Tab-separated table of N, CA and C in Angstrom:
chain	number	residue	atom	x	y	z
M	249	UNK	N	0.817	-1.190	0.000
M	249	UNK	CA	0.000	0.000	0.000
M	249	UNK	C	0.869	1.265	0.000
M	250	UNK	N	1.744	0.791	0.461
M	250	UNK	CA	2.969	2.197	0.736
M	250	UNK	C	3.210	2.355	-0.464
M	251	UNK	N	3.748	1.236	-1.585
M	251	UNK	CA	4.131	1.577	-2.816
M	251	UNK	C	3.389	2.623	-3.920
M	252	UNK	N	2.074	2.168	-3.226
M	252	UNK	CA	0.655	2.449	-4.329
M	252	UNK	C	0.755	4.203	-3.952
M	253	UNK	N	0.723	4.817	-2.499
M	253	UNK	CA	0.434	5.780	-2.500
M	253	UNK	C	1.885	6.472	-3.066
M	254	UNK	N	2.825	6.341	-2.775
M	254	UNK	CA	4.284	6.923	-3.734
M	254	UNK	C	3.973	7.217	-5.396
M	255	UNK	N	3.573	6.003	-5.797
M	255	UNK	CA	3.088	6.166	-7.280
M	255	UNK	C	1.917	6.783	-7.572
M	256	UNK	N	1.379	7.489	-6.569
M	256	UNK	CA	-0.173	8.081	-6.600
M	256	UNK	C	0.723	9.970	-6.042
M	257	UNK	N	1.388	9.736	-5.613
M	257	UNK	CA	1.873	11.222	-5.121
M	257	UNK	C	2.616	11.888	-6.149
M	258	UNK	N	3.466	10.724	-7.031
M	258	UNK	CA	3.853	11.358	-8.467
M	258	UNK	C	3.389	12.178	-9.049
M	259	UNK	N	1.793	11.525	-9.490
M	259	UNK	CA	1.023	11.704	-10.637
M	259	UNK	C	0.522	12.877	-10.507
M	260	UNK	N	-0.166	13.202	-9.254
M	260	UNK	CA	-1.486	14.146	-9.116
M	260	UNK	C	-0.577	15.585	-9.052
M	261	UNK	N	-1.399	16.766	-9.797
M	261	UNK	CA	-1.210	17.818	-9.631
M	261	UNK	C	-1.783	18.725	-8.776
M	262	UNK	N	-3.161	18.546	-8.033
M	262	UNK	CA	-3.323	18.865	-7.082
M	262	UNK	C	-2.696	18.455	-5.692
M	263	UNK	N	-2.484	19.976	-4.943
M	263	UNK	CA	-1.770	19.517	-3.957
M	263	UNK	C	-2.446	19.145	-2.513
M	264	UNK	N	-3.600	19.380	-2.389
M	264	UNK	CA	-4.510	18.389	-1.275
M	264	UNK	C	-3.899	16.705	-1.606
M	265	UNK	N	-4.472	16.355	-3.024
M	265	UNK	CA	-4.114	14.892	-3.242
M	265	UNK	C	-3.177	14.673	-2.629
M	266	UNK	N	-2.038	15.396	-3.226
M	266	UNK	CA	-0.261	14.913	-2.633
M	266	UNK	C	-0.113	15.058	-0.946
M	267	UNK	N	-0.678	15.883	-0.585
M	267	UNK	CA	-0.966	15.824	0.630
M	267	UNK	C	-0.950	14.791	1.932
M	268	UNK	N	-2.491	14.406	1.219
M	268	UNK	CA	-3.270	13.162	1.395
M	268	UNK	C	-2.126	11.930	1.324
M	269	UNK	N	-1.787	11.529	0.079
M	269	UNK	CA	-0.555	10.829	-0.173
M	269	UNK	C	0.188	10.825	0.929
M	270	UNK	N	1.336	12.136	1.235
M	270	UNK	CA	2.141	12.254	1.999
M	270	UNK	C	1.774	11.441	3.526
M	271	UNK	N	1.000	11.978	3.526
M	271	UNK	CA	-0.137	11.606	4.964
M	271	UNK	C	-0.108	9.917	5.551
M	272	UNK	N	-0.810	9.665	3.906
M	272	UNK	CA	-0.673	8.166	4.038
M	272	UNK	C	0.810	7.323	3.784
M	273	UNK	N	1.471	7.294	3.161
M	273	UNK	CA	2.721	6.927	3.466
M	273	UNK	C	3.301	7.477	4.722
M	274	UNK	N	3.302	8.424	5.258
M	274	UNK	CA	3.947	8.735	6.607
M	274	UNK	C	3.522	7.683	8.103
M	275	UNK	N	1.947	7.530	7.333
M	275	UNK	CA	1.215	6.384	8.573
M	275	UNK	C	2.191	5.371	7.876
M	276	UNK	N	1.903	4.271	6.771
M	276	UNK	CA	2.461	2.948	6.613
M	276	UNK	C	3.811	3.369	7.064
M	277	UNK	N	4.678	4.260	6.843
M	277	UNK	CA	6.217	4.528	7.298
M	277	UNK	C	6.136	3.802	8.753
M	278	UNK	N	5.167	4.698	9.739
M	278	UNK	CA	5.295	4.543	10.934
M	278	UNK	C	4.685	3.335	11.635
M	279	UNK	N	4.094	2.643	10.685
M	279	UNK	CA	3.459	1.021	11.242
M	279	UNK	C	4.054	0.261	10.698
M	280	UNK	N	5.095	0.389	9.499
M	280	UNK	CA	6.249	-0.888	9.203
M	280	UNK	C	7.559	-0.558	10.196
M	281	UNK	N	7.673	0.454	10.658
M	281	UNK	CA	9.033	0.824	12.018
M	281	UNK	C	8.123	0.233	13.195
M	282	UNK	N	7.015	0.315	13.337
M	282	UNK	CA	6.490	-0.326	14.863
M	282	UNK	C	6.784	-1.931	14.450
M	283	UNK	N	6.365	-2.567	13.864
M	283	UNK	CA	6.143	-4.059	13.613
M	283	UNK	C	7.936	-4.494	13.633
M	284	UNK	N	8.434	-3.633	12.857
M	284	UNK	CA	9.938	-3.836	13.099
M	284	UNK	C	10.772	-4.099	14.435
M	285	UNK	N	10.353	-3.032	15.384
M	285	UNK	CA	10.824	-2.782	16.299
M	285	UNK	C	10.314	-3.787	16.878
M	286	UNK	N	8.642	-3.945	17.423
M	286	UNK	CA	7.971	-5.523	17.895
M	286	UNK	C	8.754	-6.965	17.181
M	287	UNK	N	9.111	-6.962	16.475
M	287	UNK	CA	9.745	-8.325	15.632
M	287	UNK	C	11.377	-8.061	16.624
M	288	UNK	N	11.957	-7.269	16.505
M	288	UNK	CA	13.445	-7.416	17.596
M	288	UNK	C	13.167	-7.124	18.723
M	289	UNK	N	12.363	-6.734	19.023
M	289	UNK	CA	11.881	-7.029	20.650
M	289	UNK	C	11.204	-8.709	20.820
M	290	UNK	N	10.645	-9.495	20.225
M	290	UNK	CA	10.829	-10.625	20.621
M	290	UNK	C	12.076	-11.239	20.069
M	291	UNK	N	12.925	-11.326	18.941
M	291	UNK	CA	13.880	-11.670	19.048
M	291	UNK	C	14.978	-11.364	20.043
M	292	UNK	N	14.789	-10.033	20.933
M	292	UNK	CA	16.103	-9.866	21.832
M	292	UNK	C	15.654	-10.432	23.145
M	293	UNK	N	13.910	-11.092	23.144
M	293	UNK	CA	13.849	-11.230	24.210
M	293	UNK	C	14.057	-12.838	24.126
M	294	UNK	N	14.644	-13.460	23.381
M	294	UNK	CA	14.868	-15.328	23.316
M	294	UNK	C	16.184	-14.967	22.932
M	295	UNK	N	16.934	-15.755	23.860
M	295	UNK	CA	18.548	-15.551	23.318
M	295	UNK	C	18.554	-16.671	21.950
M	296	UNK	N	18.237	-17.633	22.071
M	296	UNK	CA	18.113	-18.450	20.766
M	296	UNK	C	18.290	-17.992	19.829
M	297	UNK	N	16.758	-16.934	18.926
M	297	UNK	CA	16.699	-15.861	18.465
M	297	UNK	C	17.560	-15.092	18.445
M	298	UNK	N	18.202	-14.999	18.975
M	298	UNK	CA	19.257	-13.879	19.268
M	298	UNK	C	20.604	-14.667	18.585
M	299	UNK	N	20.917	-15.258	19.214
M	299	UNK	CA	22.162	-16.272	18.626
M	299	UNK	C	21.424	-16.354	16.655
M	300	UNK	N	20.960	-16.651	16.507
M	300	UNK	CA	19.748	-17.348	15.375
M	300	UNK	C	20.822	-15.926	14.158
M	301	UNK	N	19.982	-14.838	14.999
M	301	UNK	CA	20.006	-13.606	14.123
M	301	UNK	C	21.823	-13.171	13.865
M	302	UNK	N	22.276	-13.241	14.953
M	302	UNK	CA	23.842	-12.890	14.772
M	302	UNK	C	24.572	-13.352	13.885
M	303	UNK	N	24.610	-14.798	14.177
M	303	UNK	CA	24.332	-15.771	12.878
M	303	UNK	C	24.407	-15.251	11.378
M	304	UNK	N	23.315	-14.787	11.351
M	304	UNK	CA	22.817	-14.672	9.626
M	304	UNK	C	23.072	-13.659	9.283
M	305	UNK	N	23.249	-12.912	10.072
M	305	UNK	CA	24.302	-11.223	9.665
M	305	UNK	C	25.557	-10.954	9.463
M	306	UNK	N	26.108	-12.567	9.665
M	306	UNK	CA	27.558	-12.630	9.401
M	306	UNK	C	27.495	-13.004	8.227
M	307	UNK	N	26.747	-13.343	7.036
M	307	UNK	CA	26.996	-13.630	5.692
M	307	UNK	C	26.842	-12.370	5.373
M	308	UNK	N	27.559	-12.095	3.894
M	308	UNK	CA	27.553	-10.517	2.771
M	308	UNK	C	26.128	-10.103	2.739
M	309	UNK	N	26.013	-9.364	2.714
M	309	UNK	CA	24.530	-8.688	1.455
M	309	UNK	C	22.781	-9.282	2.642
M	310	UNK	N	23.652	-9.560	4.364
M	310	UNK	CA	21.897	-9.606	5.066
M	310	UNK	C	22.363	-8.700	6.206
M	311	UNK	N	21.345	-7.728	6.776
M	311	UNK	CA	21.822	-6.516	7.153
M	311	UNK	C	20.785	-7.257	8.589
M	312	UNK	N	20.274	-5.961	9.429
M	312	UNK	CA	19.712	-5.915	10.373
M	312	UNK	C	18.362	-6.765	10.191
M	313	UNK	N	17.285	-5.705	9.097
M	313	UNK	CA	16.296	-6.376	8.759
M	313	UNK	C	15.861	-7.745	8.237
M	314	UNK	N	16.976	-7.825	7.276
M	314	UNK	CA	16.955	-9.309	6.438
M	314	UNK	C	17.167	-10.535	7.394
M	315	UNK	N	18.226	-10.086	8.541
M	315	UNK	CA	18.201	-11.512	9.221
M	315	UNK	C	16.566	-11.418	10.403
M	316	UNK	N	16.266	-10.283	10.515
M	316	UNK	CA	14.702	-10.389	11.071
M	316	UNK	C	13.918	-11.001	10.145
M	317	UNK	N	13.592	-10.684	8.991
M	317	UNK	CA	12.833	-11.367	8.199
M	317	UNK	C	13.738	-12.909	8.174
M	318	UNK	N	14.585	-12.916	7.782
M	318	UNK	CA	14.707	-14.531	8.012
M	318	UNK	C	14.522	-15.470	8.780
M	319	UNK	N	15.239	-14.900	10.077
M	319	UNK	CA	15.015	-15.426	11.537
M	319	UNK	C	13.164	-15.724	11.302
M	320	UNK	N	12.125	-14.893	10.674
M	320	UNK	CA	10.749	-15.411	11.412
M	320	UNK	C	10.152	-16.504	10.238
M	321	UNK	N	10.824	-15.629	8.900
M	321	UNK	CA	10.337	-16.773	7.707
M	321	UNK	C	10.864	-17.889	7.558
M	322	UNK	N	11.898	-18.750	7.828
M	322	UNK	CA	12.566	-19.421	7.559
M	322	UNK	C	13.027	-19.676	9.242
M	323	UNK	N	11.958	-20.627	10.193
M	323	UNK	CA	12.836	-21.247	10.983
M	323	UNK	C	13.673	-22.370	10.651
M	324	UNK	N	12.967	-23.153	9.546
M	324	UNK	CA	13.708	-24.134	9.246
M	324	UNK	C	15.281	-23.968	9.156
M	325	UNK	N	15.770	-22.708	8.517
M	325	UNK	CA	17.000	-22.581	8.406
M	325	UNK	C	18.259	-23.330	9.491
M	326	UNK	N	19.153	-23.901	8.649
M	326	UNK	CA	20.197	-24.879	10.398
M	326	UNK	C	19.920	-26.415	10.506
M	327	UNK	N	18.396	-26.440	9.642
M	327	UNK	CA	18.027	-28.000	9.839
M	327	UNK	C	17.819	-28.686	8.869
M	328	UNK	N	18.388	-27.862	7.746
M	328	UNK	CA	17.687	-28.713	6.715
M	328	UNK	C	19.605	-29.082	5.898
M	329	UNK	N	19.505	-29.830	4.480
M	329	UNK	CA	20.749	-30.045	3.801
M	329	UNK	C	20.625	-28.617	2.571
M	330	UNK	N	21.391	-28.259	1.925
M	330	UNK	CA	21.608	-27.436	1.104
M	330	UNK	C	20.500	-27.385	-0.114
M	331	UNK	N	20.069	-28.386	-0.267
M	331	UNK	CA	19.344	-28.750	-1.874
M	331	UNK	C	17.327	-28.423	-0.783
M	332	UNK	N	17.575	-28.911	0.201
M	332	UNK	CA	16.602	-28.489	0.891
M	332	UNK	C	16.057	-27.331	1.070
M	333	UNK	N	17.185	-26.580	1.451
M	333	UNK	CA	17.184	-24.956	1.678
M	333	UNK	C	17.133	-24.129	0.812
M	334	UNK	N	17.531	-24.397	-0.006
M	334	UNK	CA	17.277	-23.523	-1.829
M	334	UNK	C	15.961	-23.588	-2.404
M	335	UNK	N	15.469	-24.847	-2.253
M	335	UNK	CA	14.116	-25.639	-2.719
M	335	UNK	C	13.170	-24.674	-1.699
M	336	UNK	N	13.282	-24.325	-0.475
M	336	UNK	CA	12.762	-23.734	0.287
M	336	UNK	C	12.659	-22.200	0.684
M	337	UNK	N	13.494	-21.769	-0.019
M	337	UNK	CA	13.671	-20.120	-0.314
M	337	UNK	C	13.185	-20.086	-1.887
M	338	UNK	N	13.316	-21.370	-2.663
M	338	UNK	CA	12.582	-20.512	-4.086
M	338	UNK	C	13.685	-20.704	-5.087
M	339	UNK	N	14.978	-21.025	-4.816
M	339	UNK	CA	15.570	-20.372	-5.698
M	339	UNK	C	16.949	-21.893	-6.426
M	340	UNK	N	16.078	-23.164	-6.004
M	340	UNK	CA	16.040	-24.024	-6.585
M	340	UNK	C	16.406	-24.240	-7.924
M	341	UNK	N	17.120	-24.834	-8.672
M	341	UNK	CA	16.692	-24.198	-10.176
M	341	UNK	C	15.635	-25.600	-10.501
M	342	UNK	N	15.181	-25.810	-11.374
M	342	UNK	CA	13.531	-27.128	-11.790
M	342	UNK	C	14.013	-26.980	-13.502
M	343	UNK	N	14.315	-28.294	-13.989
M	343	UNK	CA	14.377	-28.504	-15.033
M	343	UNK	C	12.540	-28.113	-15.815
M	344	UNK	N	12.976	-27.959	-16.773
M	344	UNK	CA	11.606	-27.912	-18.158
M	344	UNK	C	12.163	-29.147	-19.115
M	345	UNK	N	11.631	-30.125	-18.488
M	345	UNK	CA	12.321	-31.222	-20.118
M	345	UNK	C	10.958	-31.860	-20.080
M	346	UNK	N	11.324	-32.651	-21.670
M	346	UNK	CA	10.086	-33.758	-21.528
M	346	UNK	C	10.397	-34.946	-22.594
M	347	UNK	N	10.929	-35.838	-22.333
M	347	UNK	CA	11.664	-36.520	-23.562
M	347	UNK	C	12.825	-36.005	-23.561
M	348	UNK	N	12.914	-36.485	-25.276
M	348	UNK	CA	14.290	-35.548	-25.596
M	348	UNK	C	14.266	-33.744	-25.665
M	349	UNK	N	13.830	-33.058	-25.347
M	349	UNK	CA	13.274	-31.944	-24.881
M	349	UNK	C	14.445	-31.215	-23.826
M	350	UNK	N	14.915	-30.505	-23.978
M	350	UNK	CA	15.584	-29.857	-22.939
M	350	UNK	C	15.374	-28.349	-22.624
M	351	UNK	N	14.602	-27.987	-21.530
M	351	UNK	CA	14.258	-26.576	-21.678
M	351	UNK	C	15.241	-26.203	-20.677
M	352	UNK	N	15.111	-24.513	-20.485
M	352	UNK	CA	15.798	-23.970	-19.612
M	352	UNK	C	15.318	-24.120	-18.129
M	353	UNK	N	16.133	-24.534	-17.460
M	353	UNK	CA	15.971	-23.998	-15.722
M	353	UNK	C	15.445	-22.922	-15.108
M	354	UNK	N	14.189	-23.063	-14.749
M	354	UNK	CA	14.018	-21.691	-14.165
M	354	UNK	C	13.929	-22.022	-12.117
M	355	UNK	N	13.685	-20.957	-11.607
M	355	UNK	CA	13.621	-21.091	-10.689
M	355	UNK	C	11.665	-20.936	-10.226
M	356	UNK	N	11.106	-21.930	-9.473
M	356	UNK	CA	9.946	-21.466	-8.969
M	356	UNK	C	9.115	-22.136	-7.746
M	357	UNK	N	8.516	-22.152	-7.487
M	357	UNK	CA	8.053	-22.547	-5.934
M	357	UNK	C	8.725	-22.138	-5.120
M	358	UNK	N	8.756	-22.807	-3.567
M	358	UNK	CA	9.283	-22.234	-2.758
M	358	UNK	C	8.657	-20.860	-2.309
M	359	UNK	N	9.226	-20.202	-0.921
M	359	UNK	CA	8.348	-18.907	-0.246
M	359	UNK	C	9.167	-18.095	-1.369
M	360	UNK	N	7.999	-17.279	-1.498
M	360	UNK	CA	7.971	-15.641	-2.539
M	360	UNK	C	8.524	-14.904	-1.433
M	361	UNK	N	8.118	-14.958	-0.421
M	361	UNK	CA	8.421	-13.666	0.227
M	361	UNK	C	10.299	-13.800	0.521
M	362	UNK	N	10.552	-14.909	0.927
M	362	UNK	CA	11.619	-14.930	1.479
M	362	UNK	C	12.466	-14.784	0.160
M	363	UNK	N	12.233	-15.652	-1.372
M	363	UNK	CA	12.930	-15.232	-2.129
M	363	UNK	C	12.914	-13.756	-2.775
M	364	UNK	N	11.912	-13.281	-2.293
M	364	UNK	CA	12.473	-11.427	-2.663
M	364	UNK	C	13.303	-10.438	-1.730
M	365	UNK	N	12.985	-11.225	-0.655
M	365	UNK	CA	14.104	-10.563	0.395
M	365	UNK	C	15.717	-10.915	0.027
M	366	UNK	N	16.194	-12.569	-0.436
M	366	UNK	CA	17.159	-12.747	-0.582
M	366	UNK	C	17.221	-11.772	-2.038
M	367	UNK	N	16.672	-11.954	-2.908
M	367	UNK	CA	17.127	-10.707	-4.231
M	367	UNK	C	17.837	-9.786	-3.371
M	368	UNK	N	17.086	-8.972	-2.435
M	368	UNK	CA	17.589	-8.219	-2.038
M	368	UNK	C	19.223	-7.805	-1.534
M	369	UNK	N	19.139	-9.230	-0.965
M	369	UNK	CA	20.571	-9.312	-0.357
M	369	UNK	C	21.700	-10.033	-1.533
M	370	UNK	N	21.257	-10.445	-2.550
M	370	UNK	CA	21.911	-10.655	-3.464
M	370	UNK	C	22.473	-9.137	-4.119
M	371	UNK	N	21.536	-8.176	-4.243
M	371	UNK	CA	22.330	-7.088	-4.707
M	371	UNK	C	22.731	-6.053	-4.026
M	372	UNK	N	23.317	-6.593	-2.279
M	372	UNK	CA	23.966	-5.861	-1.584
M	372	UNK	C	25.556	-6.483	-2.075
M	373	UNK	N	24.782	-8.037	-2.254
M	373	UNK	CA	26.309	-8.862	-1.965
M	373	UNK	C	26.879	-9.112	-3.245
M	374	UNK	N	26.367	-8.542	-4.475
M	374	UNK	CA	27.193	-8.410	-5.470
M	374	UNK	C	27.601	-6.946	-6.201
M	375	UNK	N	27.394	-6.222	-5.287
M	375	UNK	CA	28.168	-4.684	-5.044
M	375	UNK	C	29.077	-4.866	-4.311
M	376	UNK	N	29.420	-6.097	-3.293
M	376	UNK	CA	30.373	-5.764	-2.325
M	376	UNK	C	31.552	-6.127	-2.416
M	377	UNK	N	32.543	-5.795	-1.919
M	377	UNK	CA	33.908	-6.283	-2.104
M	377	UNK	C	33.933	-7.785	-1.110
M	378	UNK	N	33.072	-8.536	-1.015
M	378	UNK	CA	33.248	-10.202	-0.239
M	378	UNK	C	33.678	-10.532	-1.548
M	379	UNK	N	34.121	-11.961	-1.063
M	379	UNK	CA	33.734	-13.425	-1.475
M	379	UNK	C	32.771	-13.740	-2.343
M	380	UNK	N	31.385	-13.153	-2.185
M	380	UNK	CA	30.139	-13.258	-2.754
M	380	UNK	C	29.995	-12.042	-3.593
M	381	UNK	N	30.836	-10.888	-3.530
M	381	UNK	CA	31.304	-10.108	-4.979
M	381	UNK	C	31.365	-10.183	-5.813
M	382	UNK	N	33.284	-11.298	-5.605
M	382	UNK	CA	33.610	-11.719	-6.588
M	382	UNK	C	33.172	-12.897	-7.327
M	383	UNK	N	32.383	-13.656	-6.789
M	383	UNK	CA	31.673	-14.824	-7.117
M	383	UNK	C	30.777	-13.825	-8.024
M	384	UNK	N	30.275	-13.196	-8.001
M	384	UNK	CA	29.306	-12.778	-9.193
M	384	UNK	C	29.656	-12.226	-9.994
M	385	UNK	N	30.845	-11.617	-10.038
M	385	UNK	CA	31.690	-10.815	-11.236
M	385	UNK	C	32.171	-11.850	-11.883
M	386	UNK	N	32.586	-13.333	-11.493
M	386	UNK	CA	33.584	-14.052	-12.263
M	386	UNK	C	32.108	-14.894	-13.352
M	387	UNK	N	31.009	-15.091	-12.509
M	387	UNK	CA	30.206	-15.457	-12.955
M	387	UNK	C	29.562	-14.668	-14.333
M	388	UNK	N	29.091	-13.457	-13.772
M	388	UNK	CA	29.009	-12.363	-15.014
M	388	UNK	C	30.217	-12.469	-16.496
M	389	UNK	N	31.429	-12.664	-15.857
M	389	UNK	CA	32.564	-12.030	-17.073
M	389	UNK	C	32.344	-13.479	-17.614
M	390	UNK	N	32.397	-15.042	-16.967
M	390	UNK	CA	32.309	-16.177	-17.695
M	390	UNK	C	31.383	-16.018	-18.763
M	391	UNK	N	29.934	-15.383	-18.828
M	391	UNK	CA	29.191	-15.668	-19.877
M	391	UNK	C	27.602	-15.739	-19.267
M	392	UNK	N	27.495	-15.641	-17.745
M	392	UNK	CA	26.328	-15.521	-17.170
M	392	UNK	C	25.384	-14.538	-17.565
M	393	UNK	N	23.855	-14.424	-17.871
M	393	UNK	CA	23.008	-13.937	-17.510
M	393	UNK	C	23.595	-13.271	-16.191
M	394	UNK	N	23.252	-11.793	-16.315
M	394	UNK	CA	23.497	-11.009	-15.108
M	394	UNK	C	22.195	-11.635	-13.622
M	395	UNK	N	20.899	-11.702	-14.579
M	395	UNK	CA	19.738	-12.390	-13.580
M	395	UNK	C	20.126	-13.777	-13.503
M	396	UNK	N	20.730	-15.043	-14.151
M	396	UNK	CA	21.267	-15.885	-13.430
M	396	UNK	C	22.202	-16.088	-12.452
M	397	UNK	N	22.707	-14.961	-12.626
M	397	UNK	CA	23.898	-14.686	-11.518
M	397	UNK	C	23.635	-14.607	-10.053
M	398	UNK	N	22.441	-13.435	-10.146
M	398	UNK	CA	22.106	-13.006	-8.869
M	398	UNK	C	21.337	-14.084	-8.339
M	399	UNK	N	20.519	-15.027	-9.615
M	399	UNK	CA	20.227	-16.566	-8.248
M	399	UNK	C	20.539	-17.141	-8.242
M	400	UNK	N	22.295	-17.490	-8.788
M	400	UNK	CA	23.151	-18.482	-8.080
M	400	UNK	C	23.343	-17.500	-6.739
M	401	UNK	N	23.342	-16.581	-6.531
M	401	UNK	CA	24.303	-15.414	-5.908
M	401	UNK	C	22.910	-15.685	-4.495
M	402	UNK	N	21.649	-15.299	-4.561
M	402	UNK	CA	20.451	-15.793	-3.733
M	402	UNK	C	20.828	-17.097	-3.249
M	403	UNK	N	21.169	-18.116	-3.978
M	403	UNK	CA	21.216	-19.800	-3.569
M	403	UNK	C	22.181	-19.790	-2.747
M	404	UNK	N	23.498	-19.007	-3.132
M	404	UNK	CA	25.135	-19.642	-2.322
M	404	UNK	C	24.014	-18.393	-1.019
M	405	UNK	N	23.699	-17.553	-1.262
M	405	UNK	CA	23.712	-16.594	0.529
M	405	UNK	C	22.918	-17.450	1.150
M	406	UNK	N	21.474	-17.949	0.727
M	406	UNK	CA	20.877	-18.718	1.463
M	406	UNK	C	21.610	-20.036	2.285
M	407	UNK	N	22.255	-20.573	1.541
M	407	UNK	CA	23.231	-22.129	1.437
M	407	UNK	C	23.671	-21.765	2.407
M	408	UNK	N	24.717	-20.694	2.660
M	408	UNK	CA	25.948	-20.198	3.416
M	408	UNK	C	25.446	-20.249	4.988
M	409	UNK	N	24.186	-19.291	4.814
M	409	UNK	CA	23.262	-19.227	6.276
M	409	UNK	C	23.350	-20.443	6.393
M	410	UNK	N	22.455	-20.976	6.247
M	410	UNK	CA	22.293	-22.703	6.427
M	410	UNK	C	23.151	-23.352	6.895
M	411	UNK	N	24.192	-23.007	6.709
M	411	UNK	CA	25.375	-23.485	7.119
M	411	UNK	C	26.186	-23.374	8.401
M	412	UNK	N	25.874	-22.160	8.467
M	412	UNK	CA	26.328	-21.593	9.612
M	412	UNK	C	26.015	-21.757	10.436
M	413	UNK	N	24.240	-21.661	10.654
M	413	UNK	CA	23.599	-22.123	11.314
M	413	UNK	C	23.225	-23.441	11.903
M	414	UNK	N	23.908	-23.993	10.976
M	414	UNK	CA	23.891	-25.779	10.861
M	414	UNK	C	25.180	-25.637	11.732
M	415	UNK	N	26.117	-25.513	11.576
M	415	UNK	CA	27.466	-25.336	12.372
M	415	UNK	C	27.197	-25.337	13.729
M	416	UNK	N	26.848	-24.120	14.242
M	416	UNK	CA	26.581	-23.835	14.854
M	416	UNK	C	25.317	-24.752	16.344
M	417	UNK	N	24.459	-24.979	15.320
M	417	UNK	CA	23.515	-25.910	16.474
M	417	UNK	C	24.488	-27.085	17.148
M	418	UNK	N	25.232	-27.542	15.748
M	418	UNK	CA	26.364	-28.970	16.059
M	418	UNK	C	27.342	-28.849	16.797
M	419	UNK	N	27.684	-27.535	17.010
M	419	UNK	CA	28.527	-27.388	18.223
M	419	UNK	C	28.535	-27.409	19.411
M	420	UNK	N	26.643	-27.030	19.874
M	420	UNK	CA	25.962	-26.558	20.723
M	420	UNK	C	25.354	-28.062	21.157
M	421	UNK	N	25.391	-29.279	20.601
M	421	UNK	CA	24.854	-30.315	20.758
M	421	UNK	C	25.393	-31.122	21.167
């Protein structure tokens, strides 16, 4: 809804409308910072959670928010194997064949939400000078689709969490 009124404050030349607009995005502003703040207030109040989130902020390209959204979308994360966890963020790749038929790989199923958040963190983490940088530059200069890149680039950040997190419980066990 936030988006809708931004693209509605563009348009209009009256300035009541834009107003109005302003108005209403300033509310959604201030009820996606409350829900935010409620979402790390129960995460700071479970150390689990807490451990959970520290965790997933140590990979490239997932910031404060992203490991909140992960931490609530993805408890599974830590318990599952790699081919699991990809399949489960979305970003899987699923053959198209049928016979002798060979189509392209796309990626689909899996949570929407969580795979648009990782986009997200895919194009922190292939601006950045990591590991997961240069993994997408070498990928790009080989001959990649720039958009295949970024969901190998989604798969290895998701994977990586997973990992860590997987690490991590096994140490604790």
């Amino acid at each position: 809804m936030r988006v809708q009124e931004k693209c509605r404050l563009a348009a209009p030349e009256n300035d009541y409308i834009k107003e109005s607009c302003q108005k209403a995005i300033d509310f959604f502003n201030s009820q996606i910072d409350e829900l935010n703040d409620s979402i790390q207030k129960i995460i700071d109040g479970n150390p689990e959670l807490q451990k959970r989130q520290k965790i997933i902020r140590t990979v490239p390209g997932i910031g404060i928010k992203l490991s909140q959204d992960f931490v609530c979308l993805m408890p599974e994360l830590g318990h599952l194997n790699k081919k699991e966890v990809a399949s489960l963020a979305g970003v899987a790749p699923h053959p198209k064949e049928s016979g002798k038929t060979i189509g392209y790989r796309r990626i689909t199923g899996g949570r929407s939400n969580v795979r648009r958040k990782l986009f997200t963190a895919a194009m922190a983490a292939a601006k950045s000078k990591s590991a997961l940088g240069a993994f997408y530059s070498k990928l790009v200069e080989s001959g990649k689709k720039k958009m295949v890149a970024i969901t190998a680039l989604m798969r290895k950040i998701i994977v990586i969490a997973n990992a860590r997190l997987k690490e991590a419980i096994n140490l604790h066990i």
